[in-house]
Amino acid sequence: MSTASDEKAGPVTGPTAGRPARGRPARYTKDGLLELVVKVFNERGYEAASMEDLAKASGFTKSTFYHHVSGKEELLRMAVDRALDALSAALDDTMAHRDQPVEQLETAIRRTTEVLLAELPYVTLLLRVRGNTTIEKDALARRRAIDARLAALVAAAVDAGQIRGDIDPRLVSRLLFGMVNSVTEWYRPGSRSTSQSAIVNATVNLAMEGLGARRAPESAR
Amino acid sequence: MSTASDEKAGPVTGPTAGRPARGRPARYTKDGLLELVVKVFNERGYEAASMEDLAKASGFTKSTFYHHVSGKEELLRMAVDRALDALSAALDDTMAHRDQPVEQLETAIRRTTEVLLAELPYVTLLLRVRGNTTIEKDALARRRAIDARLAALVAAAVDAGQIRGDIDPRLVSRLLFGMVNSVTEWYRPGSRSTSQSAIVNATVNLAMEGLGARRAPESAR
DNA sequence: GTCTATATGTTGATAGAC
DNA sequence: GTCTATCAACATATAGAC
């Protein structure tokens, strides 16, 4: 549960085979069970998803389900931590290369979008967290830290004169990564009409160049 | 409750004065009460907000509150309809002017952002609807219709050769209006640091021109 | 119009037999 | 490890006294 990609082992990722037989109904890896739980969280909403929903989706009874997991909040924590770890790692990696600020910014947009697509259910859940419990507030704090690093990247590129400086860098950062994050609202894996690489390239290109319209000199209104 | 802006009458928009007195505790216009309800929905989440929460926030007991409103779902319907009516009206207005496609698109981005800021709580609630009940499914259907009209505006501008055509128009539309909608995630009214007009201009300018970086000719990866 | 009291169902979580 | 049975708390919603 510590990092994003460590599978426990073996070929088992879902129910062992077909029907959950009685007596020995289903078997999951930790990650396999988490994946299923997050799917239900995203479909029904975290609050609205009951432990009975989760148990039924896994093929366990509610009580057996409790034997495998510690509680609803802990499931949420594992899920959002996975998203936050992946996003942080991508950003660490981006800033490890001492490129030009504008190149770092472009890489950050690209890598963030890639992580979002690779860890879609976990990031989706993370972005819907609104922060009542301690776990949610911790997740929001980690998110804010990431947002601050992204905003700093924008500011650095402005200071270097490599991108436009007529908009507040924090506002630019919010809008740009708001665009990136909005992908969770509609993308569904396996969509034949829109490949992941097309989404990544579109996000980067729209961020850097916009619609590319020739515009009349704008002023008031 | 039919349209977005019709106040019932009079100066009353919140509790009449100070403490809700016993026997005649509070008085709201329909819109005033809805505004308060939507505030609680957005703070706690629609599902998580109980009718008792809403009643307490209004100064009524739960039972009295039920005397004024018909139920939780109907409150949701009124709120999301208000957002949808406002967005539809802005789009109707935009397309009524027979400007160039690229101008219509720019106006749509501007007007949509303005509506989002003017009706922030209602649009925020609308954007969080995930669709289990009939009311939610109806709201999502109306949203999809609006999204389709926006995507058509993008496609028309591409066809007219006025904006870039190297990205699927539907993808462009999703990303651009995903950026616009992301404003609900962070904007709080009364923010002195970021005026509404600054947000609107930033949204339009970023959409049209992007970061304005001079980029190396891109290809692979 | 507002209240107290309650009907009816669901929630997250546990106890204990097998 | 899985089950049945059960818990206290809380949900939406209503009935009826005042």
CSV table of C-alpha atoms (C1' of nucleotides) in Angstrom, one decimal:
chain,number,residue,atom,x,y,z
A,1,MET,CA,0.0,0.0,0.0
A,2,SER,CA,3.0,2.3,0.2
A,3,THR,CA,3.7,3.2,-3.3
A,4,ALA,CA,1.8,3.3,-6.5
A,5,SER,CA,2.9,0.4,-8.5
A,6,ASP,CA,3.9,-2.5,-6.3
A,7,GLU,CA,1.7,-5.4,-7.0
A,8,LYS,CA,1.9,-8.0,-4.2
A,9,ALA,CA,2.6,-10.9,-6.5
A,10,GLY,CA,1.2,-13.5,-8.8
A,11,PRO,CA,-1.4,-13.5,-11.5
A,12,VAL,CA,-4.4,-12.9,-9.3
A,13,THR,CA,-5.9,-9.5,-9.7
A,14,GLY,CA,-9.6,-10.2,-9.5
A,15,PRO,CA,-11.9,-13.0,-8.3
A,16,THR,CA,-10.0,-16.3,-8.8
A,17,ALA,CA,-12.4,-17.7,-11.4
A,18,GLY,CA,-15.9,-17.3,-12.5
A,19,ARG,CA,-18.5,-17.6,-9.8
A,20,PRO,CA,-17.5,-16.9,-6.2
A,21,ALA,CA,-18.0,-20.4,-4.9
A,22,ARG,CA,-19.5,-20.8,-1.5
A,23,GLY,CA,-17.0,-21.5,1.3
A,24,ARG,CA,-14.1,-20.1,-0.6
A,25,PRO,CA,-15.7,-17.5,-2.8
A,26,ALA,CA,-13.1,-15.0,-3.9
A,27,ARG,CA,-9.4,-14.1,-3.6
A,28,TYR,CA,-7.8,-10.8,-4.2
A,29,THR,CA,-4.5,-9.2,-3.9
A,30,LYS,CA,-4.5,-6.1,-1.8
A,31,ASP,CA,-4.2,-4.0,-4.9
A,32,GLY,CA,-6.9,-6.0,-6.7
A,33,LEU,CA,-9.4,-5.5,-3.9
A,34,LEU,CA,-8.5,-1.8,-3.7
A,35,GLU,CA,-9.0,-1.4,-7.4
A,36,LEU,CA,-12.5,-2.8,-7.1
A,37,VAL,CA,-13.3,-0.7,-4.1
A,38,VAL,CA,-12.2,2.5,-5.8
A,39,LYS,CA,-14.4,1.6,-8.8
A,40,VAL,CA,-17.4,1.4,-6.6
A,41,PHE,CA,-16.4,4.6,-4.8
A,42,ASN,CA,-16.2,6.4,-8.1
A,43,GLU,CA,-19.5,5.0,-9.4
A,44,ARG,CA,-21.6,5.6,-6.4
A,45,GLY,CA,-19.6,8.3,-4.7
A,46,TYR,CA,-17.5,7.7,-1.6
A,47,GLU,CA,-20.1,8.8,0.9
A,48,ALA,CA,-23.0,7.1,-0.8
A,49,ALA,CA,-21.1,3.8,-1.3
A,50,SER,CA,-22.0,1.6,1.7
A,51,MET,CA,-19.7,-1.1,3.1
A,52,GLU,CA,-22.4,-3.6,1.9
A,53,ASP,CA,-22.1,-2.3,-1.6
A,54,LEU,CA,-18.3,-2.9,-1.4
A,55,ALA,CA,-18.8,-6.3,0.1
A,56,LYS,CA,-21.3,-7.4,-2.5
A,57,ALA,CA,-19.1,-6.1,-5.4
A,58,SER,CA,-16.2,-8.2,-4.0
A,59,GLY,CA,-18.3,-11.3,-3.6
A,60,PHE,CA,-17.9,-11.3,0.2
A,61,THR,CA,-20.5,-10.8,2.8
A,62,LYS,CA,-20.2,-7.6,4.7
A,63,SER,CA,-18.7,-9.3,7.7
A,64,THR,CA,-16.1,-11.2,5.7
A,65,PHE,CA,-15.2,-8.0,4.0
A,66,TYR,CA,-14.5,-6.4,7.3
A,67,HIS,CA,-12.1,-9.3,8.0
A,68,HIS,CA,-10.0,-8.2,5.0
A,69,VAL,CA,-10.1,-4.4,5.3
A,70,SER,CA,-10.0,-2.2,8.4
A,71,GLY,CA,-12.8,0.2,7.5
A,72,LYS,CA,-14.1,2.6,4.9
A,73,GLU,CA,-11.9,5.5,5.7
A,74,GLU,CA,-8.7,3.4,5.5
A,75,LEU,CA,-9.8,2.3,2.0
A,76,LEU,CA,-10.1,5.9,1.0
A,77,ARG,CA,-6.7,6.7,2.5
A,78,MET,CA,-5.0,3.9,0.6
A,79,ALA,CA,-6.6,5.0,-2.7
A,80,VAL,CA,-5.8,8.7,-2.5
A,81,ASP,CA,-2.3,8.0,-1.3
A,82,ARG,CA,-1.7,6.0,-4.4
A,83,ALA,CA,-2.8,8.9,-6.5
A,84,LEU,CA,-0.8,11.5,-4.5
A,85,ASP,CA,2.3,9.3,-4.6
A,86,ALA,CA,2.2,9.0,-8.3
A,87,LEU,CA,1.6,12.7,-8.9
A,88,SER,CA,4.4,13.6,-6.5
A,89,ALA,CA,6.8,11.2,-8.1
A,90,ALA,CA,6.1,12.5,-11.6
A,91,LEU,CA,6.7,16.1,-10.4
A,92,ASP,CA,9.9,15.0,-8.6
A,93,ASP,CA,11.1,13.4,-11.8
A,94,THR,CA,10.2,16.5,-13.8
A,95,MET,CA,12.2,18.9,-11.6
A,96,ALA,CA,15.1,16.5,-11.3
A,97,HIS,CA,16.0,17.4,-14.9
A,98,ARG,CA,17.4,20.9,-14.9
A,99,ASP,CA,15.8,22.0,-18.1
A,100,GLN,CA,14.6,25.5,-19.0
A,101,PRO,CA,11.6,26.5,-16.9
A,102,VAL,CA,9.3,26.4,-19.9
A,103,GLU,CA,10.5,22.9,-20.7
A,104,GLN,CA,9.9,21.8,-17.2
A,105,LEU,CA,6.4,23.3,-17.3
A,106,GLU,CA,5.6,21.5,-20.5
A,107,THR,CA,7.0,18.3,-19.0
A,108,ALA,CA,4.9,18.8,-15.9
A,109,ILE,CA,1.7,19.2,-17.9
A,110,ARG,CA,2.6,16.1,-19.9
A,111,ARG,CA,3.6,13.9,-17.0
A,112,THR,CA,0.6,15.0,-14.9
A,113,THR,CA,-1.7,14.1,-17.7
A,114,GLU,CA,0.0,10.7,-18.1
A,115,VAL,CA,-0.3,9.9,-14.5
A,116,LEU,CA,-3.9,10.9,-14.5
A,117,LEU,CA,-4.6,8.5,-17.3
A,118,ALA,CA,-2.5,5.7,-15.8
A,119,GLU,CA,-4.0,6.0,-12.4
A,120,LEU,CA,-7.4,7.3,-13.5
A,121,PRO,CA,-9.6,5.8,-10.8
A,122,TYR,CA,-7.4,6.8,-8.0
A,123,VAL,CA,-6.9,10.3,-9.3
A,124,THR,CA,-10.6,10.7,-9.9
A,125,LEU,CA,-11.3,9.8,-6.4
A,126,LEU,CA,-8.7,12.1,-5.1
A,127,LEU,CA,-10.1,15.0,-7.1
A,128,ARG,CA,-13.5,14.5,-5.6
A,129,VAL,CA,-12.4,14.6,-2.0
A,130,ARG,CA,-13.9,17.6,-0.3
A,131,GLY,CA,-12.4,17.3,3.2
A,132,ASN,CA,-14.4,16.6,6.2
A,133,THR,CA,-12.5,13.8,8.0
A,134,THR,CA,-8.9,13.9,9.0
A,135,ILE,CA,-7.9,11.6,6.1
A,136,GLU,CA,-9.6,13.9,3.6
A,137,LYS,CA,-8.0,17.0,5.1
A,138,ASP,CA,-4.6,15.3,4.9
A,139,ALA,CA,-5.2,14.4,1.2
A,140,LEU,CA,-6.2,18.0,0.5
A,141,ALA,CA,-3.0,19.3,2.2
A,142,ARG,CA,-0.9,17.0,0.0
A,143,ARG,CA,-2.8,18.2,-3.0
A,144,ARG,CA,-2.2,21.8,-2.2
A,145,ALA,CA,1.5,21.1,-1.8
A,146,ILE,CA,1.6,19.7,-5.3
A,147,ASP,CA,-0.4,22.6,-6.7
A,148,ALA,CA,2.0,25.0,-5.1
A,149,ARG,CA,4.9,23.3,-6.8
A,150,LEU,CA,3.1,23.5,-10.2
A,151,ALA,CA,2.4,27.2,-9.6
A,152,ALA,CA,6.1,27.8,-8.9
A,153,LEU,CA,6.9,26.2,-12.2
A,154,VAL,CA,4.6,28.6,-14.0
A,155,ALA,CA,6.1,31.6,-12.1
A,156,ALA,CA,9.6,30.5,-13.0
A,157,ALA,CA,8.8,30.3,-16.7
A,158,VAL,CA,7.2,33.8,-16.5
A,159,ASP,CA,10.3,35.2,-14.7
A,160,ALA,CA,12.5,33.7,-17.4
A,161,GLY,CA,10.4,35.5,-20.0
A,162,GLN,CA,9.6,32.2,-21.7
A,163,ILE,CA,5.8,32.4,-21.4
A,164,ARG,CA,3.3,35.2,-21.2
A,165,GLY,CA,3.4,37.3,-18.1
A,166,ASP,CA,0.1,39.2,-18.4
A,167,ILE,CA,-1.8,36.8,-16.3
A,168,ASP,CA,-1.2,36.0,-12.6
A,169,PRO,CA,0.9,32.8,-12.6
A,170,ARG,CA,-1.3,31.2,-9.9
A,171,LEU,CA,-4.3,31.8,-12.0
A,172,VAL,CA,-2.6,30.3,-15.0
A,173,SER,CA,-1.6,27.3,-13.0
A,174,ARG,CA,-5.1,26.7,-11.6
A,175,LEU,CA,-6.7,27.0,-15.1
A,176,LEU,CA,-4.1,24.9,-16.9
A,177,PHE,CA,-4.1,22.0,-14.4
A,178,GLY,CA,-7.8,22.4,-14.0
A,179,MET,CA,-8.0,21.6,-17.7
A,180,VAL,CA,-5.7,18.6,-17.1
A,181,ASN,CA,-7.7,17.3,-14.2
A,182,SER,CA,-11.0,17.7,-16.1
A,183,VAL,CA,-10.0,14.7,-18.1
A,184,THR,CA,-11.2,12.6,-15.2
A,185,GLU,CA,-14.7,13.9,-15.9
A,186,TRP,CA,-15.1,12.1,-19.2
A,187,TYR,CA,-12.3,9.8,-20.1
A,188,ARG,CA,-13.1,6.1,-19.8
A,189,PRO,CA,-10.3,3.6,-20.4
A,190,GLY,CA,-10.6,1.6,-23.5
A,191,SER,CA,-12.1,4.4,-25.5
A,192,ARG,CA,-11.3,3.7,-29.1
A,193,SER,CA,-12.2,7.1,-30.2
A,194,THR,CA,-9.7,9.0,-28.1
A,195,SER,CA,-6.3,7.4,-27.4
A,196,GLN,CA,-4.3,8.3,-24.3
A,197,SER,CA,-1.5,9.8,-26.4
A,198,ALA,CA,-3.9,12.0,-28.3
A,199,ILE,CA,-5.2,13.3,-25.0
A,200,VAL,CA,-1.7,14.0,-23.6
A,201,ASN,CA,-0.7,15.8,-26.8
A,202,ALA,CA,-3.9,17.8,-27.0
A,203,THR,CA,-3.5,18.9,-23.4
A,204,VAL,CA,0.1,20.0,-23.9
A,205,ASN,CA,-0.5,21.7,-27.2
A,206,LEU,CA,-3.6,23.5,-26.0
A,207,ALA,CA,-1.8,24.7,-22.9
A,208,MET,CA,1.2,26.0,-24.9
A,209,GLU,CA,-0.5,27.4,-27.9
A,210,GLY,CA,-4.3,27.6,-27.3
A,211,LEU,CA,-6.7,27.4,-30.2
A,212,GLY,CA,-4.2,29.2,-32.4
A,213,ALA,CA,-6.7,31.7,-33.6
A,214,ARG,CA,-5.7,35.0,-35.2
A,215,ARG,CA,-7.4,37.5,-33.0
A,216,ALA,CA,-8.3,41.1,-33.2
A,217,PRO,CA,-6.4,43.2,-30.6
A,218,GLU,CA,-8.5,42.8,-27.5
A,219,SER,CA,-9.1,45.3,-24.8
A,220,ALA,CA,-12.3,46.2,-22.9
A,221,ARG,CA,-15.5,44.5,-21.9
B,1,MET,CA,-38.5,28.7,-9.3
B,2,SER,CA,-38.8,28.6,-13.1
B,3,THR,CA,-36.0,30.7,-14.2
B,4,ALA,CA,-32.7,31.8,-12.8
B,5,SER,CA,-33.2,35.3,-11.7
B,6,ASP,CA,-36.8,35.9,-10.6
B,7,GLU,CA,-36.7,36.9,-6.9
B,8,LYS,CA,-40.1,36.6,-5.4
B,9,ALA,CA,-40.1,40.1,-4.0
B,10,GLY,CA,-39.0,42.4,-1.2
B,11,PRO,CA,-35.8,42.9,0.7
B,12,VAL,CA,-35.8,39.6,2.5
B,13,THR,CA,-33.0,37.3,1.4
B,14,GLY,CA,-31.9,35.6,4.6
B,15,PRO,CA,-33.3,35.3,8.1
B,16,THR,CA,-35.4,38.3,8.7
B,17,ALA,CA,-33.3,39.6,11.6
B,18,GLY,CA,-30.7,38.2,14.0
B,19,ARG,CA,-31.8,35.3,16.0
B,20,PRO,CA,-34.6,33.2,14.7
B,21,ALA,CA,-37.3,33.9,17.3
B,22,ARG,CA,-39.4,31.1,18.6
B,23,GLY,CA,-42.8,30.8,17.1
B,24,ARG,CA,-41.9,32.8,14.0
B,25,PRO,CA,-38.2,32.0,13.6
B,26,ALA,CA,-37.2,32.8,10.2
B,27,ARG,CA,-38.5,34.0,6.8
B,28,TYR,CA,-37.0,33.3,3.5
B,29,THR,CA,-37.9,34.0,-0.1
B,30,LYS,CA,-37.9,30.8,-2.2
B,31,ASP,CA,-34.6,31.9,-3.7
B,32,GLY,CA,-33.1,32.8,-0.4
B,33,LEU,CA,-33.8,29.4,1.1
B,34,LEU,CA,-32.5,27.7,-2.0
B,35,GLU,CA,-29.3,29.6,-1.8
B,36,LEU,CA,-28.8,28.5,1.7
B,37,VAL,CA,-29.6,24.9,0.9
B,38,VAL,CA,-27.2,24.9,-2.0
B,39,LYS,CA,-24.5,26.3,0.2
B,40,VAL,CA,-24.9,23.3,2.6
B,41,PHE,CA,-25.1,20.9,-0.3
B,42,ASN,CA,-21.8,22.2,-1.6
B,43,GLU,CA,-20.1,22.2,1.8
B,44,ARG,CA,-21.2,18.8,3.0
B,45,GLY,CA,-21.9,17.1,-0.4
B,46,TYR,CA,-25.4,16.5,-1.6
B,47,GLU,CA,-25.7,12.9,-0.4
B,48,ALA,CA,-24.0,13.6,2.9
B,49,ALA,CA,-26.1,16.6,3.7
B,50,SER,CA,-29.1,15.5,5.8
B,51,MET,CA,-32.4,17.2,5.9
B,52,GLU,CA,-31.7,17.9,9.5
B,53,ASP,CA,-28.5,19.8,8.5
B,54,LEU,CA,-30.5,21.9,6.1
B,55,ALA,CA,-33.2,22.6,8.6
B,56,LYS,CA,-30.7,23.6,11.3
B,57,ALA,CA,-28.9,25.9,8.8
B,58,SER,CA,-32.2,27.6,8.0
B,59,GLY,CA,-33.2,27.9,11.7
B,60,PHE,CA,-36.2,25.6,11.3
B,61,THR,CA,-36.8,22.3,12.9
B,62,LYS,CA,-36.7,19.4,10.5
B,63,SER,CA,-40.4,19.2,10.5
B,64,THR,CA,-41.0,22.8,9.8
B,65,PHE,CA,-38.5,22.7,7.1
B,66,TYR,CA,-40.5,19.9,5.4
B,67,HIS,CA,-43.5,22.2,5.5
B,68,HIS,CA,-41.6,24.7,3.3
B,69,VAL,CA,-39.9,22.3,0.9
B,70,SER,CA,-41.1,19.1,-0.7
B,71,GLY,CA,-38.0,17.0,-0.2
B,72,LYS,CA,-34.3,16.7,-0.8
B,73,GLU,CA,-34.5,15.7,-4.4
B,74,GLU,CA,-36.8,18.6,-5.4
B,75,LEU,CA,-34.3,21.0,-3.8
B,76,LEU,CA,-31.6,19.5,-6.0
B,77,ARG,CA,-33.7,19.8,-9.0
B,78,MET,CA,-34.4,23.5,-8.4
B,79,ALA,CA,-30.7,24.2,-7.9
B,80,VAL,CA,-29.4,22.4,-11.0
B,81,ASP,CA,-32.2,23.7,-13.2
B,82,ARG,CA,-31.2,27.2,-12.2
B,83,ALA,CA,-27.6,26.5,-13.3
B,84,LEU,CA,-28.7,24.8,-16.5
B,85,ASP,CA,-31.2,27.6,-17.4
B,86,ALA,CA,-28.5,30.2,-17.0
B,87,LEU,CA,-25.9,28.3,-19.1
B,88,SER,CA,-28.5,27.6,-21.8
B,89,ALA,CA,-29.6,31.2,-21.9
B,90,ALA,CA,-26.0,32.4,-22.3
B,91,LEU,CA,-25.5,29.9,-25.1
B,92,ASP,CA,-28.7,30.9,-26.8
B,93,ASP,CA,-27.7,34.5,-26.6
B,94,THR,CA,-24.2,33.8,-28.0
B,95,MET,CA,-25.6,31.9,-31.0
B,96,ALA,CA,-28.2,34.5,-31.7
B,97,HIS,CA,-25.5,36.9,-32.9
B,98,ARG,CA,-24.4,35.6,-36.3
B,99,ASP,CA,-20.7,36.4,-35.8
B,100,GLN,CA,-17.8,34.5,-37.2
B,101,PRO,CA,-17.5,31.0,-35.7
B,102,VAL,CA,-14.3,31.9,-33.9
B,103,GLU,CA,-16.0,35.0,-32.4
B,104,GLN,CA,-19.0,32.9,-31.3
B,105,LEU,CA,-16.6,30.4,-29.7
B,106,GLU,CA,-14.7,33.1,-27.9
B,107,THR,CA,-18.0,34.6,-26.7
B,108,ALA,CA,-19.2,31.2,-25.5
B,109,ILE,CA,-16.1,30.8,-23.4
B,110,ARG,CA,-16.5,34.3,-22.0
B,111,ARG,CA,-20.2,34.0,-21.3
B,112,THR,CA,-19.9,30.5,-19.8
B,113,THR,CA,-17.2,31.7,-17.5
B,114,GLU,CA,-19.3,34.7,-16.5
B,115,VAL,CA,-22.4,32.5,-15.8
B,116,LEU,CA,-20.2,30.1,-13.8
B,117,LEU,CA,-19.0,33.0,-11.6
B,118,ALA,CA,-22.4,34.7,-11.3
B,119,GLU,CA,-24.2,31.4,-10.4
B,120,LEU,CA,-21.2,29.8,-8.8
B,121,PRO,CA,-23.0,27.7,-6.1
B,122,TYR,CA,-25.6,26.3,-8.5
B,123,VAL,CA,-23.1,25.5,-11.2
B,124,THR,CA,-20.8,23.9,-8.6
B,125,LEU,CA,-23.6,21.7,-7.5
B,126,LEU,CA,-24.5,20.8,-11.1
B,127,LEU,CA,-20.9,19.9,-12.0
B,128,ARG,CA,-20.8,17.4,-9.0
B,129,VAL,CA,-23.9,15.6,-10.0
B,130,ARG,CA,-23.1,12.0,-10.9
B,131,GLY,CA,-26.5,10.6,-11.8
B,132,ASN,CA,-28.2,7.9,-9.9
B,133,THR,CA,-31.7,9.3,-9.4
B,134,THR,CA,-34.0,10.4,-12.2
B,135,ILE,CA,-33.4,14.1,-11.4
B,136,GLU,CA,-29.7,13.6,-11.6
B,137,LYS,CA,-30.0,11.8,-14.9
B,138,ASP,CA,-32.2,14.5,-16.3
B,139,ALA,CA,-29.6,17.1,-15.3
B,140,LEU,CA,-26.8,15.1,-16.9
B,141,ALA,CA,-28.8,14.9,-20.1
B,142,ARG,CA,-29.3,18.7,-20.2
B,143,ARG,CA,-25.6,19.1,-19.5
B,144,ARG,CA,-24.7,16.8,-22.4
B,145,ALA,CA,-26.9,18.8,-24.7
B,146,ILE,CA,-25.1,22.0,-23.8
B,147,ASP,CA,-21.7,20.3,-24.2
B,148,ALA,CA,-22.8,19.1,-27.7
B,149,ARG,CA,-23.6,22.7,-28.7
B,150,LEU,CA,-20.3,23.9,-27.4
B,151,ALA,CA,-18.5,21.1,-29.4
B,152,ALA,CA,-20.4,22.2,-32.5
B,153,LEU,CA,-19.1,25.7,-32.1
B,154,VAL,CA,-15.5,24.4,-32.0
B,155,ALA,CA,-16.1,22.3,-35.0
B,156,ALA,CA,-17.6,25.2,-36.9
B,157,ALA,CA,-14.6,27.3,-36.1
B,158,VAL,CA,-12.3,24.5,-37.3
B,159,ASP,CA,-14.3,24.1,-40.5
B,160,ALA,CA,-14.0,27.9,-41.2
B,161,GLY,CA,-10.2,27.6,-40.8
B,162,GLN,CA,-10.2,30.0,-38.0
B,163,ILE,CA,-8.7,27.8,-35.3
B,164,ARG,CA,-6.3,24.9,-35.3
B,165,GLY,CA,-7.6,21.7,-36.8
B,166,ASP,CA,-5.0,19.3,-35.7
B,167,ILE,CA,-6.9,18.2,-32.6
B,168,ASP,CA,-10.3,16.5,-32.5
B,169,PRO,CA,-12.9,19.3,-32.0
B,170,ARG,CA,-14.7,17.2,-29.3
B,171,LEU,CA,-11.5,16.8,-27.4
B,172,VAL,CA,-10.8,20.5,-27.7
B,173,SER,CA,-14.2,21.3,-26.5
B,174,ARG,CA,-13.9,19.0,-23.5
B,175,LEU,CA,-10.5,20.3,-22.5
B,176,LEU,CA,-11.4,24.0,-22.9
B,177,PHE,CA,-14.7,23.9,-21.0
B,178,GLY,CA,-13.1,21.5,-18.5
B,179,MET,CA,-10.7,24.4,-17.9
B,180,VAL,CA,-13.6,26.8,-17.5
B,181,ASN,CA,-15.5,24.5,-15.2
B,182,SER,CA,-12.5,23.9,-13.0
B,183,VAL,CA,-12.9,27.4,-11.7
B,184,THR,CA,-15.6,26.1,-9.4
B,185,GLU,CA,-13.0,24.0,-7.7
B,186,TRP,CA,-11.1,27.0,-6.2
B,187,TYR,CA,-12.9,30.3,-6.7
B,188,ARG,CA,-14.6,31.7,-3.7
B,189,PRO,CA,-16.7,34.9,-4.1
B,190,GLY,CA,-15.2,38.0,-2.5
B,191,SER,CA,-11.7,37.0,-3.2
B,192,ARG,CA,-9.7,40.2,-3.3
B,193,SER,CA,-6.7,38.6,-4.9
B,194,THR,CA,-8.5,37.5,-8.1
B,195,SER,CA,-11.3,39.6,-9.6
B,196,GLN,CA,-14.0,38.0,-11.6
B,197,SER,CA,-13.1,40.0,-14.7
B,198,ALA,CA,-9.5,38.8,-14.3
B,199,ILE,CA,-10.7,35.2,-14.3
B,200,VAL,CA,-12.9,35.7,-17.4
B,201,ASN,CA,-10.1,37.4,-19.3
B,202,ALA,CA,-7.6,34.8,-18.3
B,203,THR,CA,-9.9,32.0,-19.3
B,204,VAL,CA,-10.5,33.5,-22.7
B,205,ASN,CA,-6.9,34.4,-23.4
B,206,LEU,CA,-5.5,31.1,-22.3
B,207,ALA,CA,-8.0,29.3,-24.4
B,208,MET,CA,-7.3,31.4,-27.5
B,209,GLU,CA,-3.5,31.8,-27.2
B,210,GLY,CA,-2.3,29.4,-24.6
B,211,LEU,CA,0.9,30.2,-22.7
B,212,GLY,CA,2.3,32.0,-25.7
B,213,ALA,CA,5.6,30.1,-25.5
B,214,ARG,CA,8.0,29.9,-28.4
B,215,ARG,CA,8.3,26.2,-28.8
B,216,ALA,CA,10.7,23.9,-30.5
B,217,PRO,CA,9.0,22.0,-33.4
B,218,GLU,CA,7.4,19.1,-31.6
B,219,SER,CA,7.0,15.6,-32.9
B,220,ALA,CA,7.5,12.3,-31.1
B,221,ARG,CA,7.2,11.0,-27.6
C,1,DG,C1',-46.7,27.5,11.1
C,2,DT,C1',-44.1,25.3,14.4
C,3,DC,C1',-43.3,21.9,17.4
C,4,DT,C1',-42.4,16.9,19.6
C,5,DA,C1',-42.6,12.3,18.8
C,6,DT,C1',-42.2,8.6,15.9
C,7,DA,C1',-42.5,5.3,11.8
C,8,DT,C1',-39.6,3.0,8.7
C,9,DG,C1',-35.5,2.0,6.7
C,10,DT,C1',-30.2,2.0,6.2
C,11,DT,C1',-25.7,2.9,7.8
C,12,DG,C1',-20.8,1.3,9.6
C,13,DA,C1',-19.3,-2.0,12.5
C,14,DT,C1',-19.1,-6.2,15.7
C,15,DA,C1',-20.0,-11.0,18.2
C,16,DG,C1',-19.8,-15.5,18.0
C,17,DA,C1',-21.1,-20.2,15.8
C,18,DC,C1',-19.1,-23.1,12.4
D,1,DG,C1',-12.2,-17.3,6.8
D,2,DT,C1',-17.0,-17.2,6.2
D,3,DC,C1',-21.3,-17.0,7.9
D,4,DT,C1',-25.9,-15.3,10.4
D,5,DA,C1',-27.6,-12.3,13.6
D,6,DT,C1',-27.5,-8.1,15.8
D,7,DC,C1',-26.1,-3.4,17.4
D,8,DA,C1',-26.5,1.8,18.1
D,9,DA,C1',-26.7,5.7,15.3
D,10,DC,C1',-28.7,8.1,11.9
D,11,DA,C1',-31.4,8.8,7.5
D,12,DT,C1',-35.9,10.7,5.2
D,13,DA,C1',-40.3,11.5,6.0
D,14,DT,C1',-44.9,11.9,8.5
D,15,DA,C1',-48.7,12.5,12.3
D,16,DG,C1',-50.8,15.1,15.3
D,17,DA,C1',-50.6,18.5,19.5
D,18,DC,C1',-50.4,23.3,20.1
